[in-house]
Short mmCIF file of C-alpha atoms in Angstrom, two decimals:
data_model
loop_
_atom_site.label_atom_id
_atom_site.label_comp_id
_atom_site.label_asym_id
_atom_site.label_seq_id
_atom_site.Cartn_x
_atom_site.Cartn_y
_atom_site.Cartn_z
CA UNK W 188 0.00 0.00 0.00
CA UNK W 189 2.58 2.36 1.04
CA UNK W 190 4.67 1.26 -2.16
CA UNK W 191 1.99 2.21 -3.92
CA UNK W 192 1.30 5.60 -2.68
CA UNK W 193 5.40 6.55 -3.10
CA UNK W 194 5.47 5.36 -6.29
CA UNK W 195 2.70 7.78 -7.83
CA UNK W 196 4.27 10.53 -5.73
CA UNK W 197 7.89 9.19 -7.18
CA UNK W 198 6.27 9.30 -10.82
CA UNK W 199 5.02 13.03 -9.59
CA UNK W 200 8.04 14.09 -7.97
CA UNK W 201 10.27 13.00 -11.71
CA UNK W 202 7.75 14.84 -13.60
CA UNK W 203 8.42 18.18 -11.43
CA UNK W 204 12.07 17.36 -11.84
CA UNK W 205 11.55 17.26 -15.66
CA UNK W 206 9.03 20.31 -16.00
CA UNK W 207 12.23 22.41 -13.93
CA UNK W 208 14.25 21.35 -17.25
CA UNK W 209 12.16 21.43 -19.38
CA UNK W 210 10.53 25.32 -18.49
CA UNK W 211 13.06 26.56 -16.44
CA UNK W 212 12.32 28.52 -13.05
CA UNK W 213 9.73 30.40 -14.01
CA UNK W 214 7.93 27.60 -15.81
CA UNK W 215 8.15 25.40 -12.50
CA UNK W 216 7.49 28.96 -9.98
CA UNK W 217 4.00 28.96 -12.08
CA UNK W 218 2.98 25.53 -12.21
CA UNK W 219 4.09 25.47 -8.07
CA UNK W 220 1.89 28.26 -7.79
CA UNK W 221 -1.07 26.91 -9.70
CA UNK W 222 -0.89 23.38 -7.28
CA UNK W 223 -0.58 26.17 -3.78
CA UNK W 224 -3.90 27.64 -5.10
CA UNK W 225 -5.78 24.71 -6.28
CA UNK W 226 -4.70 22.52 -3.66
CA UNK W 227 -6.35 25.55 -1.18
CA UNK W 228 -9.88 25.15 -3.26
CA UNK W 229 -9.81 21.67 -3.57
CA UNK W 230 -10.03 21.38 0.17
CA UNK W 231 -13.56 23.31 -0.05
CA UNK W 232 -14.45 20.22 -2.37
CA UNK W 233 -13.75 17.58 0.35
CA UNK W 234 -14.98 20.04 2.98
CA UNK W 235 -13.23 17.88 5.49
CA UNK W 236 -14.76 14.78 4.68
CA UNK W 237 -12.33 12.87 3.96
CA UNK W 238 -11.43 12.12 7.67
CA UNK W 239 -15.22 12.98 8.81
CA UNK W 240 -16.02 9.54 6.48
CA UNK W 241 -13.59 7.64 8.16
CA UNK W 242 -14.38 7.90 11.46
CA UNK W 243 -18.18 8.13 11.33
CA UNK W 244 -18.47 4.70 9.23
CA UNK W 245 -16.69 2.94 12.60
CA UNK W 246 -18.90 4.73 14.36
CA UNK W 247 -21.13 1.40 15.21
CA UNK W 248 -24.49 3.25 15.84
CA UNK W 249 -23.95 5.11 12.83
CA UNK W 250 -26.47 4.38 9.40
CA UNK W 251 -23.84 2.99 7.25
CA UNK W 252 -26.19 3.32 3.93
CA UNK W 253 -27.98 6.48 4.48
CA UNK W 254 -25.03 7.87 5.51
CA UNK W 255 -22.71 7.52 2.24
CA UNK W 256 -26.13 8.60 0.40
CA UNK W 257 -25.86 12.30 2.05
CA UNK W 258 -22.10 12.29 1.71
CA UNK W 259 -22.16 11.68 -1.83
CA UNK W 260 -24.72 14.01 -2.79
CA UNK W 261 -22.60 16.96 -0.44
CA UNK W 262 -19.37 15.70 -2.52
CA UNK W 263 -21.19 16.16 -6.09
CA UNK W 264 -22.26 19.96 -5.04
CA UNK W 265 -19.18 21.21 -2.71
CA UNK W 266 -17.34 20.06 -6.40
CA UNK W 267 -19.39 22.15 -8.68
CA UNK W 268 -19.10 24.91 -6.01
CA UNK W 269 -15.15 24.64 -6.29
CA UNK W 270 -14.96 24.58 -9.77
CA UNK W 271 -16.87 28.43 -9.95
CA UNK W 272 -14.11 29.23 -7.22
CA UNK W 273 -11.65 28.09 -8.79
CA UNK W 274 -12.67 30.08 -11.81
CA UNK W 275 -13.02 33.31 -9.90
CA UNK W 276 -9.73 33.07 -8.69
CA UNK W 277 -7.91 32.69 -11.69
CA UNK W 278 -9.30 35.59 -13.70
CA UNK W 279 -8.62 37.52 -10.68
CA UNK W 280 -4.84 36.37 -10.72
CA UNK W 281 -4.57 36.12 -14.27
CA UNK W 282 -1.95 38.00 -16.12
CA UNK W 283 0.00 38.11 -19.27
CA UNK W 284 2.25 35.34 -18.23
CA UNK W 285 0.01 32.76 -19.14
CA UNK W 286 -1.57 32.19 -15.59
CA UNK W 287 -5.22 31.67 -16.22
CA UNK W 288 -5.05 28.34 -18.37
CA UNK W 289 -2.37 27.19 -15.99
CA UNK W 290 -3.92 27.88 -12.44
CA UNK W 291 -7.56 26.15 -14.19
CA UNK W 292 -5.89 22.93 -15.61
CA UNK W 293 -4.12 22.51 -11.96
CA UNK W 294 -6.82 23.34 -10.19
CA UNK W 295 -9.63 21.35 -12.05
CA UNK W 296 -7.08 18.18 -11.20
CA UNK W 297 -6.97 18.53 -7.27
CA UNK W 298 -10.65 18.73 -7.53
CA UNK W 299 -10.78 15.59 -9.38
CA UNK W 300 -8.64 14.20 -6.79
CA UNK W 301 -10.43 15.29 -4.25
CA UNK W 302 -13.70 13.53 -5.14
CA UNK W 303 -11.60 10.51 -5.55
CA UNK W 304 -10.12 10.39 -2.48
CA UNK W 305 -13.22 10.89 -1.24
CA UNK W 306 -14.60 7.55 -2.77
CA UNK W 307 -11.38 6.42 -1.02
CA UNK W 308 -12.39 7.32 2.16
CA UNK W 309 -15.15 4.79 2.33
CA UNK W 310 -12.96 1.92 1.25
CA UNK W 311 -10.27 3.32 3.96
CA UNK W 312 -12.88 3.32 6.69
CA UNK W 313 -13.10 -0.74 6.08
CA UNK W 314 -9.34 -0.95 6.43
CA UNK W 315 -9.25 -1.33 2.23
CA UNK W 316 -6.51 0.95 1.98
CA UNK W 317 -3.84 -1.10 -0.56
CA UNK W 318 -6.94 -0.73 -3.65
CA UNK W 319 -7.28 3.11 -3.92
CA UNK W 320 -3.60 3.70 -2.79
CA UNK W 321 -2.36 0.84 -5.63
CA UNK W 322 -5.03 2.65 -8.06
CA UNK W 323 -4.07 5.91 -7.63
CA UNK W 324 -0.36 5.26 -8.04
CA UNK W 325 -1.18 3.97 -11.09
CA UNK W 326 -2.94 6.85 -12.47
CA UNK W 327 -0.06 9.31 -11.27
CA UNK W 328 2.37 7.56 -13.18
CA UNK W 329 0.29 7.46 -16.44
CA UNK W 330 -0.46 11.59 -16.30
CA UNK W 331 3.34 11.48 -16.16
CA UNK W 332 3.42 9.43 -19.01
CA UNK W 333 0.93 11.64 -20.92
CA UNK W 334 2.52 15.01 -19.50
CA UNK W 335 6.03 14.19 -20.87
CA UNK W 336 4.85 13.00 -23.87
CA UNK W 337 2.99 16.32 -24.59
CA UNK W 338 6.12 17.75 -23.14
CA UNK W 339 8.02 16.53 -25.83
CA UNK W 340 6.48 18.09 -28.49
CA UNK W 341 6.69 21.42 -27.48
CA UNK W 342 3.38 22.05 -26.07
CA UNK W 343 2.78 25.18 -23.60
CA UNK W 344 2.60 24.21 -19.80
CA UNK W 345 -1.12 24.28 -19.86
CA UNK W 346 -1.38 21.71 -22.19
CA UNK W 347 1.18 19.36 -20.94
CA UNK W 348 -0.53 19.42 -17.50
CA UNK W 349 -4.25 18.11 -18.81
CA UNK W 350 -2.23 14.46 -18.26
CA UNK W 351 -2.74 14.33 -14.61
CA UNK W 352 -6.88 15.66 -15.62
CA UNK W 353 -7.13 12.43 -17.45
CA UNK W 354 -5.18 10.01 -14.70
CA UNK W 355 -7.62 11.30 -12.00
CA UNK W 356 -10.52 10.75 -14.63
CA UNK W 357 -9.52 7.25 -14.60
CA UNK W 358 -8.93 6.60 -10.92
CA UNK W 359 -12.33 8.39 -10.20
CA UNK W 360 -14.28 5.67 -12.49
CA UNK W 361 -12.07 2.68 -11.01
CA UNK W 362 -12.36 3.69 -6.90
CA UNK W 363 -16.20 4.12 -7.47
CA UNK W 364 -17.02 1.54 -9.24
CA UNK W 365 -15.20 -0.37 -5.88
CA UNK W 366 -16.90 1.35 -3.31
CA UNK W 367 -20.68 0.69 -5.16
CA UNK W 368 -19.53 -3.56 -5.47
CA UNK W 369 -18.89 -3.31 -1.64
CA UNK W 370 -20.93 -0.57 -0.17
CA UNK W 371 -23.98 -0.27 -2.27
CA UNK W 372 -25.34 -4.18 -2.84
CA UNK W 373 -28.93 -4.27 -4.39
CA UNK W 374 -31.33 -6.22 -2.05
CA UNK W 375 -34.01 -7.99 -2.84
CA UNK W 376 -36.63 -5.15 -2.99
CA UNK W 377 -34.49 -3.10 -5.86
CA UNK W 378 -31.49 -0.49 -5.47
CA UNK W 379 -31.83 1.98 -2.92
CA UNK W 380 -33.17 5.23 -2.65
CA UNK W 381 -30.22 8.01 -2.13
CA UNK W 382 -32.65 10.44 -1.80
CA UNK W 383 -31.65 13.60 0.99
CA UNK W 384 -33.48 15.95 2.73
CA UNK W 385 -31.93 19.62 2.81
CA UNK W 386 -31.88 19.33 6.08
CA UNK W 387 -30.19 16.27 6.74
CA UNK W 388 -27.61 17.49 4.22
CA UNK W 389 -26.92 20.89 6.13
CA UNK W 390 -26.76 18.41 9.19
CA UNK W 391 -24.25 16.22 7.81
CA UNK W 392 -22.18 19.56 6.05
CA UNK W 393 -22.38 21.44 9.85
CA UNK W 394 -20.93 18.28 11.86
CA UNK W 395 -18.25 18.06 8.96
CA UNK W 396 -17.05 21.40 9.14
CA UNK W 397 -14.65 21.51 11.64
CA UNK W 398 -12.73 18.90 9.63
CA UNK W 399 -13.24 20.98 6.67
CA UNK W 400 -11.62 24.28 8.49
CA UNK W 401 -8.97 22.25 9.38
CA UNK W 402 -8.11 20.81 6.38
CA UNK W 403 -8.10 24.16 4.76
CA UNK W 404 -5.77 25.65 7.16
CA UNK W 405 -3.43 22.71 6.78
CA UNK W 406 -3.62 23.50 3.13
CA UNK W 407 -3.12 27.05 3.32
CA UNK W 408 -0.47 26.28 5.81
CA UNK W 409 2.03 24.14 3.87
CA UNK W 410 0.96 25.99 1.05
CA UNK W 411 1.37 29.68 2.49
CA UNK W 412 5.10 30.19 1.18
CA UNK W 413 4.16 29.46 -2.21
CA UNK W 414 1.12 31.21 -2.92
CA UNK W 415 2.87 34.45 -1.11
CA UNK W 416 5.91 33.70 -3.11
CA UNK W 417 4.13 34.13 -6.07
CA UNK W 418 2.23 37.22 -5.19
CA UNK W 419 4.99 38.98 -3.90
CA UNK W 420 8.23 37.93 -5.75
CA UNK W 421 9.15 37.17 -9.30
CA UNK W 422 7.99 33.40 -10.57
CA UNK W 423 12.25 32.56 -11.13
CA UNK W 424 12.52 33.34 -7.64
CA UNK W 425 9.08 31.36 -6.51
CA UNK W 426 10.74 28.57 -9.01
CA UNK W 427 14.44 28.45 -7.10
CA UNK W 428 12.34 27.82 -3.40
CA UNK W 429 9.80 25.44 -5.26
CA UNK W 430 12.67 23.21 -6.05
CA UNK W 431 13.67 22.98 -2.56
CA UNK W 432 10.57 22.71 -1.15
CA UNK W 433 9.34 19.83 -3.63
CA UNK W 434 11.83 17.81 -2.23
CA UNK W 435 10.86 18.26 1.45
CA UNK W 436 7.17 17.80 0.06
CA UNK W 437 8.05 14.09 -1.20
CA UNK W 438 9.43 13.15 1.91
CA UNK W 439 6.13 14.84 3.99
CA UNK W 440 4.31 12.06 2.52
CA UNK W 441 5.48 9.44 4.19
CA UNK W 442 4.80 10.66 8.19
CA UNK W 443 1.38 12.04 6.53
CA UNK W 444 0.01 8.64 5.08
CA UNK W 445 1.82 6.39 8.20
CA UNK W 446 -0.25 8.16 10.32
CA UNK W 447 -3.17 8.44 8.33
CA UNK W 448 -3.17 4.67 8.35
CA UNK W 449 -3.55 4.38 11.82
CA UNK W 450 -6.54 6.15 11.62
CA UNK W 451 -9.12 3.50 11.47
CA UNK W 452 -7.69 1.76 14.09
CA UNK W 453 -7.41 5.00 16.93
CA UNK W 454 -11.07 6.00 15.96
CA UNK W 455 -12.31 2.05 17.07
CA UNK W 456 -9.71 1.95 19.57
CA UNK W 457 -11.67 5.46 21.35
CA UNK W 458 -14.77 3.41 21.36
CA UNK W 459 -13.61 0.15 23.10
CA UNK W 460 -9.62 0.36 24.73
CA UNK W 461 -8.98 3.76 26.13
CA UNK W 462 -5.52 1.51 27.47
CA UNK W 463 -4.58 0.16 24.22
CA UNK W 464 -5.67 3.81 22.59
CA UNK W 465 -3.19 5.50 24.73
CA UNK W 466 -0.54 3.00 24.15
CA UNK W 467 -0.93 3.32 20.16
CA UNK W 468 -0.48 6.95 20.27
CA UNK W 469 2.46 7.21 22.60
CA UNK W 470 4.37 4.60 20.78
CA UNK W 471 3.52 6.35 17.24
CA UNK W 472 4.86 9.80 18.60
CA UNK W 473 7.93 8.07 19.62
CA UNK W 474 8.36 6.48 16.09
CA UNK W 475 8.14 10.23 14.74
CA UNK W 476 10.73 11.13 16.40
CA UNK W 477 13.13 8.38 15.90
CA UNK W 478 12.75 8.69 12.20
CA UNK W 479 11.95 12.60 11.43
CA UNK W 480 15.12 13.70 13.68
CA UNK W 481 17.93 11.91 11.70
CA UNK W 482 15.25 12.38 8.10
CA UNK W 483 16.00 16.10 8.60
CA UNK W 484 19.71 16.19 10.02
CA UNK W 485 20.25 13.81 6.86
CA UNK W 486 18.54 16.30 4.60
CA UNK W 487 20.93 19.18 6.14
CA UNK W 488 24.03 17.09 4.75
CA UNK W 489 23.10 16.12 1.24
CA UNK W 490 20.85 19.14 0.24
CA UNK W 491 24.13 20.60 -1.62
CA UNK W 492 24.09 17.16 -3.33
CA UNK W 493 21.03 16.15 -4.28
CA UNK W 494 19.96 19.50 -5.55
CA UNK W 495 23.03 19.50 -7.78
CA UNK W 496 21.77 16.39 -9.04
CA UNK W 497 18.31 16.42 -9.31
CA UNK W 498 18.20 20.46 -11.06
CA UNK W 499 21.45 20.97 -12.33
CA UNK W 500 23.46 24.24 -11.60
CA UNK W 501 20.86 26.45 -12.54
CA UNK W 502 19.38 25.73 -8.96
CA UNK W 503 22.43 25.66 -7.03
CA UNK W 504 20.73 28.43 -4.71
CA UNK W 505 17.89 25.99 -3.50
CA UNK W 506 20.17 24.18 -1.91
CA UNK W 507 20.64 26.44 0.86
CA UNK W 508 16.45 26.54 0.89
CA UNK W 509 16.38 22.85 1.30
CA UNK W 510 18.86 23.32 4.57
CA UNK W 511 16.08 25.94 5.74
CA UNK W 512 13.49 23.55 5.31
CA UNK W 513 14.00 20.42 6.54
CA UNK W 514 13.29 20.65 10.11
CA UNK W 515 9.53 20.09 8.35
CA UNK W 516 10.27 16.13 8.03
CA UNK W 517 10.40 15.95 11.77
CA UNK W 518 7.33 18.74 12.61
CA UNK W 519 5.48 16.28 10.48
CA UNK W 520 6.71 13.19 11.78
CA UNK W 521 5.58 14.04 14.81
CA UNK W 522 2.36 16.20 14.05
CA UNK W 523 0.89 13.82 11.84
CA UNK W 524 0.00 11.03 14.56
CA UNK W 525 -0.95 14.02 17.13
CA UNK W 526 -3.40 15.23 14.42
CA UNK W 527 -5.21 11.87 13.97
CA UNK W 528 -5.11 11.00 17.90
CA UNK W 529 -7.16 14.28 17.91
CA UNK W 530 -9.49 13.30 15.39
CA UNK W 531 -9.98 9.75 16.40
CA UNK W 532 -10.90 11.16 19.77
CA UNK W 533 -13.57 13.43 19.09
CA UNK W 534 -11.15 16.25 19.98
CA UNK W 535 -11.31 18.23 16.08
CA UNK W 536 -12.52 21.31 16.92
CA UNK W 537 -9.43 22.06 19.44
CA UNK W 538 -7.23 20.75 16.46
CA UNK W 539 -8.83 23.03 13.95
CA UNK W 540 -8.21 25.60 15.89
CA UNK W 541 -4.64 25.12 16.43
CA UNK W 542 -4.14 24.69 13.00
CA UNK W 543 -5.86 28.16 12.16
CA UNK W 544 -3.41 29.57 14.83
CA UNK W 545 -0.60 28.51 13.25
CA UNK W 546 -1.91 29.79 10.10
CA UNK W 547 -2.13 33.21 11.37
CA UNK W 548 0.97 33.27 12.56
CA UNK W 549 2.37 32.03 9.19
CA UNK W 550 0.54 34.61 6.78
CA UNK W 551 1.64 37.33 8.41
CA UNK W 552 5.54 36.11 9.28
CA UNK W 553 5.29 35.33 5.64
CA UNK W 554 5.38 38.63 4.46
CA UNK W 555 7.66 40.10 6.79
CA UNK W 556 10.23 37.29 5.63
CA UNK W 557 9.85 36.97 2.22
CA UNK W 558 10.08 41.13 2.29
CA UNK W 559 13.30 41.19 4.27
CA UNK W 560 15.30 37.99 2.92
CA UNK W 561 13.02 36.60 0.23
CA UNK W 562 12.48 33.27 -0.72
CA UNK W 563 14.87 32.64 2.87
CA UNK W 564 12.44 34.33 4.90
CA UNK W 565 9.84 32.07 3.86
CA UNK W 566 11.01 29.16 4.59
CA UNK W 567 11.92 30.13 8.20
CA UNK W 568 8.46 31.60 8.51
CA UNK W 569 6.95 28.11 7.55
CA UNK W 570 9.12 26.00 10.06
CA UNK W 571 8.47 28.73 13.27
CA UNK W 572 4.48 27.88 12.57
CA UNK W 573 4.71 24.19 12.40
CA UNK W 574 7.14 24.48 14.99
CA UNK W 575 4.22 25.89 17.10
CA UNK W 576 1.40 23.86 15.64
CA UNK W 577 3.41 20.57 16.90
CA UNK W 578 4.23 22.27 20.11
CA UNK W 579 0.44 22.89 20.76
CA UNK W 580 -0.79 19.70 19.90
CA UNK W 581 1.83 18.18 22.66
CA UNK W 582 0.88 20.04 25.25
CA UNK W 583 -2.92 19.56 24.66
CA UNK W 584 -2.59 15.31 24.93
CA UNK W 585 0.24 15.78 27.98
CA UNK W 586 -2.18 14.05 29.94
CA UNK W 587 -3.85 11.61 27.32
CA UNK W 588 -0.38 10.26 26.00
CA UNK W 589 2.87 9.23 27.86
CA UNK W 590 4.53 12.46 27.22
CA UNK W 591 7.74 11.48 29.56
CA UNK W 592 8.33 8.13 27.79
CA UNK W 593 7.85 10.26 24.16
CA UNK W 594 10.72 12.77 25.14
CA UNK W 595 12.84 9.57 25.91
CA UNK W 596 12.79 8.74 22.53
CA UNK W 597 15.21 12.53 21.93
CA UNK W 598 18.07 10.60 23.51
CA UNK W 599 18.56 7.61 21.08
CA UNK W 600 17.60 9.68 18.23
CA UNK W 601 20.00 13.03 19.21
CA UNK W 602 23.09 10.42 19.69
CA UNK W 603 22.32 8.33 16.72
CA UNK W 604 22.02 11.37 14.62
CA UNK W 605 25.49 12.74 16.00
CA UNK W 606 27.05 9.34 14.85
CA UNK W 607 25.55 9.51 11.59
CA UNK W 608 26.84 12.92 10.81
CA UNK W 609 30.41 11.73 11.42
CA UNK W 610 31.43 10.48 7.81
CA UNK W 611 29.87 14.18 6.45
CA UNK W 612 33.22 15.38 8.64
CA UNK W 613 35.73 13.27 7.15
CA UNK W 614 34.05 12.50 3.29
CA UNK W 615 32.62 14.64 1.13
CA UNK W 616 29.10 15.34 1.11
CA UNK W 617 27.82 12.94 -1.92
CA UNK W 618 24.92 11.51 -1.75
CA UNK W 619 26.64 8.26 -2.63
CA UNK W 620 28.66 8.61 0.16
CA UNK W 621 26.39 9.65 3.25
CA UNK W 622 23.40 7.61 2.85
CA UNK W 623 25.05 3.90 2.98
CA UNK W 624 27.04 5.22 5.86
CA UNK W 625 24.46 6.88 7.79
CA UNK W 626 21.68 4.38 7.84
CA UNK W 627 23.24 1.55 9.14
CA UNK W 628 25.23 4.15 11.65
CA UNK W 629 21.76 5.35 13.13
CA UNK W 630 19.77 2.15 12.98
CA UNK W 631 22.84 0.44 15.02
CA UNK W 632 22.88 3.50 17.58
CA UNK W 633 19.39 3.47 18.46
CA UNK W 634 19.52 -0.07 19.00
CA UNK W 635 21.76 0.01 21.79
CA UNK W 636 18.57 1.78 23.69
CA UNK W 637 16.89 -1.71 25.57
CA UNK W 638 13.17 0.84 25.19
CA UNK W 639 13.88 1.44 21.67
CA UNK W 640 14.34 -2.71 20.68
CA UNK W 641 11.50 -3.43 23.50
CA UNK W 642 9.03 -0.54 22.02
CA UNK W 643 9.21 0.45 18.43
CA UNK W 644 10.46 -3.00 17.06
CA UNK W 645 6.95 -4.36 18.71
CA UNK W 646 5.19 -1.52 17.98
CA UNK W 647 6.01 -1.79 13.61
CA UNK W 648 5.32 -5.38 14.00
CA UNK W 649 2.21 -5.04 15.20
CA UNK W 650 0.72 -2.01 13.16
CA UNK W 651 2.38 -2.58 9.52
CA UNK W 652 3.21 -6.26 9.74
CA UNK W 653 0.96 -8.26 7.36
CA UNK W 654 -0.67 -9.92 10.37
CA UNK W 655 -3.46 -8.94 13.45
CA UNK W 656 -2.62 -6.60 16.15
CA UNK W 657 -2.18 -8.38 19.72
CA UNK W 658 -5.52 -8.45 21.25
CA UNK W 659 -6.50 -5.33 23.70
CA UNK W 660 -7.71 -5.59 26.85
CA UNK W 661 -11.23 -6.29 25.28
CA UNK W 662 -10.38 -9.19 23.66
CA UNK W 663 -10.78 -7.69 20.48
CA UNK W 664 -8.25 -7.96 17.04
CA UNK W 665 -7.17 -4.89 16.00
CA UNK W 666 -5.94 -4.91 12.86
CA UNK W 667 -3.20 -2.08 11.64
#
């Protein structure tokens, strides 16, 4: 499943790498841009449901049937509503650099997406993750087949991005045509009725918007540096950060969809083990730690490197960006799980309204940095506010999570990350070099920490391991 997912964002990730080539800085500053704003309207198409679906269908006194009914009728009209958005905003930020077509091809695909994932959500909800995750890797990879083949005739940007339109065409058609075999049998008496009542719709839209306001300021968030960027600074100089933050955005994924896993499991887990619920959660803010601390320190050494490598000389400046930005990895690492242990436990609206704190103290830091260092200031701005969104979420769950036996996870990960870093002192800093050296360093170093081998080890066996959890204290199997 995980494969999956990092392949499509792989096949993504190469396709970025090619546009920068291909269109130069202000070719990729543009189409970044175009993703920060459609990625903000395509949250007001899932409108938080996404994670609302998930943890009402385990929900055992919940209507199973009648409740998918409303939430597909809500997902069919918040996407028509996004789509005039998304139309207003792009004449309004249209100019004569070609934004328009851009910013409506981009944005029209993280709709699509959007009401895919959605579909998604109902298979996740049953623990049938690998299907939509193996299906929509497959459909990233063939709008990067399609956009580099349009590439390489010499097509404008616009063009060359209706690719990824088609993939999420496809994975739309194959995800729903999954979740009506499973969730939407015909009985006896004929197909059901998904009829809705206004009223039950505004119902179901009011209890889902605190997930939607969160979503959107998590969007906004991650996205704030970009779309600010772009308003404020030339599109070579949104381009240059762009290419640095890409590469922190690949590696974002994997703390965001680890933790998203474990989703299912902490919302049933709230309803039946409160024991088991707490252990879960403790153990999977320890795992953040032990792999975002050494993911960014790593990132430190072979940004120099790898953005040589992946951009050629032409973006030897984002480099120094990359550097900036890596203390994300671990904010995320460690955020992620906090986020879901919020959700799972009925606790949204105090996440939502962390996460709108830290976007108002990222707008405005925003502007201040980018107008007194540029694309530098950004990226600081952007690491102080999830610095403080992770910070907050800590010290609401100090007393439903182990916070002392979390910290002791700093320890093993501070010394194995000062190992690690020794060969960067003594070899130069290829990527070839560091990363065969530092691995096995780390992994060996944590080791040597009797909690770490008696904790995590268990812990990864248990959640990702391809069998049942250990029972909890109810007797019941959790699977991860």
């Amino acid at each position: 499943m995980i494969g999956a997912k990092l392949s499509g964002d792989l096949g993504a990730f190469a396709f970025f790498v090619f546009l920068s080539h291909r269109y130069g800085e202000a070719g990729l500053g543009l189409y970044s841009f175009a993703i920060a704003i459609g990625s903000s309207v395509a949250a007001l198409a899932d409108f938080g449901l996404y994670d609302f679906t998930i943890r009402e269908l385990n929900n055992p006194a919940r209507d199973r049937r009648r409740f998918l009914a409303l939430v597909a009728i809500l997902r069919i009209l918040l996407s028509l509503a996004a789509f005039i958005v998304l139309v207003a905003l792009s004449t309004a930020l249209a100019d004569g650099e070609g934004r328009f077509a851009v910013l409506m091809v981009v944005g029209a695909q993280q709709i699509l997406v959007a009401f895919a994932n959605g579909c998604a959500a109902v298979l996740a909800a049953r623990d049938d993750m690998a299907f939509p995750a193996v299906i929509e890797g497959l459909a990233r990879l063939c709008g990067v087949g399609i956009g580099i083949g349009l590439a390489l005739q010499d097509l404008p940007l616009a063009l060359v991005l209706i690719g990824p339109i088609l993939a999420a065409l496809f994975q739309i058609g194959v995800v729903l045509s999954r979740v009506r075999k499973h969730e939407v049998p015909t009985p006896q008496g004929g197909p059901p009725a998904f009829g809705a009542k206004l009223g039950d719709l505004v119902r179901t839209a009011t209890s889902a918007l605190p997930y939607l306001l969160s979503d959107l300021a998590r969007r906004i968030a991650i996205r704030s540096d970009l779309i600010m960027l772009g308003l404020l600074v030339t599109l070579s100089l949104t381009g240059l950060y762009a290419a640095a933050q890409r590469i922190v955005a690949l590696l974002l994924f994997l703390p965001h969809f680890a933790a998203l896993a474990l989703l299912p499991s902490l919302s049933r887990l709230a309803h039946r083990d409160q024991v088991a619920l707490r252990e879960l959660g403790t153990n999977a803010c320890r795992i953040g730690i032990l792999v975002g601390l050494p993911g960014a320190v790593g990132l430190v050494l072979i940004a120099p490197d790898l953005c040589r490598r992946l951009y050629g000389n032409e973006f030897e400046a984002a480099s120094a960006l990359l550097a900036l930005l890596a203390p994300l990895f671990l904010c995320e690492c460690v955020r992620s799980p906090l986020a879901n242990f919020l959700t799972a436990t009925g606790q949204q609206d105090f996440r939502t309204r962390a996460e709108w704190e830290a976007l108002a103290m990222a707008l405005p830091s925003q502007w201040v940095g980018i107008t007194l260092a540029g694309p530098a200031g950004a990226a600081i701005a952007i690491v102080a506010s999830e610095l403080f969104l992770m910070v907050r979420m800590l010290l609401r769950l100090r007393s439903e999570l182990d916070i002392e036996i979390v910290a002791r996870a700093l320890m093993p990960a501070a010394l194995g990350c000062a190992l690690m870093a020794l060969p960067a002192l003594v070899w130069p800093l290829s990527i070839w070099l560091i990363l065969p050296s530092a691995i096995p360093i780390y992994a060996l170093s944590i080791l040597l920490f009797s909690e770490v081998r008696q904790r995590e080890l268990n812990t990864l066996q248990e959640i990702y391991a391809k069998r049942p959890l250990q029972k909890t204290a109810t007797g019941i199997d959790e699977d991860g």
